[in-house]
Amino acid sequence: MRTLLAVGLVLVTAGCSGMNQTEKYAATGTVVGAGGGAIIGAMAGNAGMGAAIGAGAGLIGGLVADKMQKDKEKAYNDGYSAGHSSH
């Protein structure tokens, strides 16, 4: 099961070359969440429901990670600009 999940993740991320960064974070989060949810759901007796819940949680997690990265880059660029303009 782990090998299948790893192969799926590699194939999905390899197909992301035409996506912007936000789409990559969302897709990766969704795939990882669905895989993890399916594994947990299978243990609880409903892999499909687990995959659906995991995909939703992964999507939200991916979008939050994207927002955090953008905020970090903006703060860096603002600080760099402020420091550079003071010379």
PDB file of C-alpha atoms in Angstrom:
ATOM      1  CA  MET A   1       0.000   0.000   0.000  1.00  0.00           C
ATOM      2  CA  ARG A   2       2.810   2.438   0.852  1.00  0.00           C
ATOM      3  CA  THR A   3       4.578   1.686  -2.427  1.00  0.00           C
ATOM      4  CA  LEU A   4       1.395   2.407  -4.361  1.00  0.00           C
ATOM      5  CA  LEU A   5       0.933   5.672  -2.488  1.00  0.00           C
ATOM      6  CA  ALA A   6       4.544   6.684  -3.145  1.00  0.00           C
ATOM      7  CA  VAL A   7       4.267   5.881  -6.853  1.00  0.00           C
ATOM      8  CA  GLY A   8       1.005   7.837  -7.069  1.00  0.00           C
ATOM      9  CA  LEU A   9       2.564  10.835  -5.362  1.00  0.00           C
ATOM     10  CA  VAL A  10       5.541  10.784  -7.730  1.00  0.00           C
ATOM     11  CA  LEU A  11       3.273  10.594 -10.773  1.00  0.00           C
ATOM     12  CA  VAL A  12       1.043  13.416  -9.561  1.00  0.00           C
ATOM     13  CA  THR A  13       3.911  15.727  -8.681  1.00  0.00           C
ATOM     14  CA  ALA A  14       5.668  14.955 -11.961  1.00  0.00           C
ATOM     15  CA  GLY A  15       2.548  16.123 -13.790  1.00  0.00           C
ATOM     16  CA  CYS A  16       2.607  19.460 -11.967  1.00  0.00           C
ATOM     17  CA  SER A  17       5.094  21.207 -14.256  1.00  0.00           C
ATOM     18  CA  GLY A  18       2.451  23.500 -15.783  1.00  0.00           C
ATOM     19  CA  MET A  19       0.916  24.476 -12.440  1.00  0.00           C
ATOM     20  CA  ASN A  20       1.589  27.595 -10.419  1.00  0.00           C
ATOM     21  CA  GLN A  21       2.862  27.257  -6.850  1.00  0.00           C
ATOM     22  CA  THR A  22      -0.601  27.512  -5.251  1.00  0.00           C
ATOM     23  CA  GLU A  23      -1.934  24.724  -7.470  1.00  0.00           C
ATOM     24  CA  LYS A  24       1.067  22.543  -6.608  1.00  0.00           C
ATOM     25  CA  TYR A  25       0.531  23.007  -2.866  1.00  0.00           C
ATOM     26  CA  ALA A  26      -3.198  22.266  -3.237  1.00  0.00           C
ATOM     27  CA  ALA A  27      -2.671  19.173  -5.397  1.00  0.00           C
ATOM     28  CA  THR A  28       0.084  17.740  -3.222  1.00  0.00           C
ATOM     29  CA  GLY A  29      -1.935  18.334  -0.052  1.00  0.00           C
ATOM     30  CA  THR A  30      -4.991  16.701  -1.592  1.00  0.00           C
ATOM     31  CA  VAL A  31      -3.109  13.612  -2.781  1.00  0.00           C
ATOM     32  CA  VAL A  32      -1.217  13.113   0.465  1.00  0.00           C
ATOM     33  CA  GLY A  33      -4.365  13.730   2.516  1.00  0.00           C
ATOM     34  CA  ALA A  34      -6.391  11.290   0.433  1.00  0.00           C
ATOM     35  CA  GLY A  35      -3.727   8.614   0.752  1.00  0.00           C
ATOM     36  CA  GLY A  36      -3.395   9.040   4.487  1.00  0.00           C
ATOM     37  CA  GLY A  37      -7.162   9.220   4.900  1.00  0.00           C
ATOM     38  CA  ALA A  38      -7.628   6.035   2.883  1.00  0.00           C
ATOM     39  CA  ILE A  39      -5.149   4.174   5.059  1.00  0.00           C
ATOM     40  CA  ILE A  40      -6.761   5.395   8.279  1.00  0.00           C
ATOM     41  CA  GLY A  41     -10.239   4.832   6.844  1.00  0.00           C
ATOM     42  CA  ALA A  42      -9.346   1.268   5.855  1.00  0.00           C
ATOM     43  CA  MET A  43      -8.375   0.568   9.443  1.00  0.00           C
ATOM     44  CA  ALA A  44     -11.695   1.996  10.604  1.00  0.00           C
ATOM     45  CA  GLY A  45     -13.676   0.083   7.968  1.00  0.00           C
ATOM     46  CA  ASN A  46     -14.372   2.726   5.279  1.00  0.00           C
ATOM     47  CA  ALA A  47     -11.401   3.620   3.086  1.00  0.00           C
ATOM     48  CA  GLY A  48     -13.507   5.709   0.682  1.00  0.00           C
ATOM     49  CA  MET A  49     -14.836   7.964   3.411  1.00  0.00           C
ATOM     50  CA  GLY A  50     -11.366   8.276   4.907  1.00  0.00           C
ATOM     51  CA  ALA A  51      -9.916   9.228   1.523  1.00  0.00           C
ATOM     52  CA  ALA A  52     -12.593  11.876   0.980  1.00  0.00           C
ATOM     53  CA  ILE A  53     -12.087  13.421   4.405  1.00  0.00           C
ATOM     54  CA  GLY A  54      -8.302  13.231   4.028  1.00  0.00           C
ATOM     55  CA  ALA A  55      -8.435  14.867   0.592  1.00  0.00           C
ATOM     56  CA  GLY A  56     -10.450  17.787   1.978  1.00  0.00           C
ATOM     57  CA  ALA A  57      -8.146  18.214   4.936  1.00  0.00           C
ATOM     58  CA  GLY A  58      -5.093  17.920   2.687  1.00  0.00           C
ATOM     59  CA  LEU A  59      -6.446  20.552   0.303  1.00  0.00           C
ATOM     60  CA  ILE A  60      -6.987  22.987   3.144  1.00  0.00           C
ATOM     61  CA  GLY A  61      -3.548  22.184   4.552  1.00  0.00           C
ATOM     62  CA  GLY A  62      -1.927  22.744   1.167  1.00  0.00           C
ATOM     63  CA  LEU A  63      -3.616  26.117   0.741  1.00  0.00           C
ATOM     64  CA  VAL A  64      -2.621  27.181   4.258  1.00  0.00           C
ATOM     65  CA  ALA A  65       0.994  26.159   3.554  1.00  0.00           C
ATOM     66  CA  ASP A  66       0.918  28.193   0.326  1.00  0.00           C
ATOM     67  CA  LYS A  67      -0.409  31.267   2.168  1.00  0.00           C
ATOM     68  CA  MET A  68       2.276  30.924   4.844  1.00  0.00           C
ATOM     69  CA  GLN A  69       5.002  30.678   2.202  1.00  0.00           C
ATOM     70  CA  LYS A  70       3.698  33.765   0.374  1.00  0.00           C
ATOM     71  CA  ASP A  71       3.532  35.722   3.648  1.00  0.00           C
ATOM     72  CA  LYS A  72       7.105  34.707   4.488  1.00  0.00           C
ATOM     73  CA  GLU A  73       8.366  35.765   1.062  1.00  0.00           C
ATOM     74  CA  LYS A  74       6.509  39.098   1.296  1.00  0.00           C
ATOM     75  CA  ALA A  75       7.967  39.819   4.739  1.00  0.00           C
ATOM     76  CA  TYR A  76      11.455  39.032   3.468  1.00  0.00           C
ATOM     77  CA  ASN A  77      11.039  41.229   0.401  1.00  0.00           C
ATOM     78  CA  ASP A  78       9.572  44.097   2.450  1.00  0.00           C
ATOM     79  CA  GLY A  79      12.492  43.903   4.896  1.00  0.00           C
ATOM     80  CA  TYR A  80      15.014  43.732   2.092  1.00  0.00           C
ATOM     81  CA  SER A  81      13.460  46.747   0.375  1.00  0.00           C
ATOM     82  CA  ALA A  82      13.386  48.740   3.609  1.00  0.00           C
ATOM     83  CA  GLY A  83      16.995  47.908   4.383  1.00  0.00           C
ATOM     84  CA  HIS A  84      18.151  48.567   0.841  1.00  0.00           C
ATOM     85  CA  SER A  85      16.430  51.956   0.605  1.00  0.00           C
ATOM     86  CA  SER A  86      17.982  53.206   3.858  1.00  0.00           C
ATOM     87  CA  HIS A  87      21.475  53.344   2.332  1.00  0.00           C
TER      88      HIS A  87
END
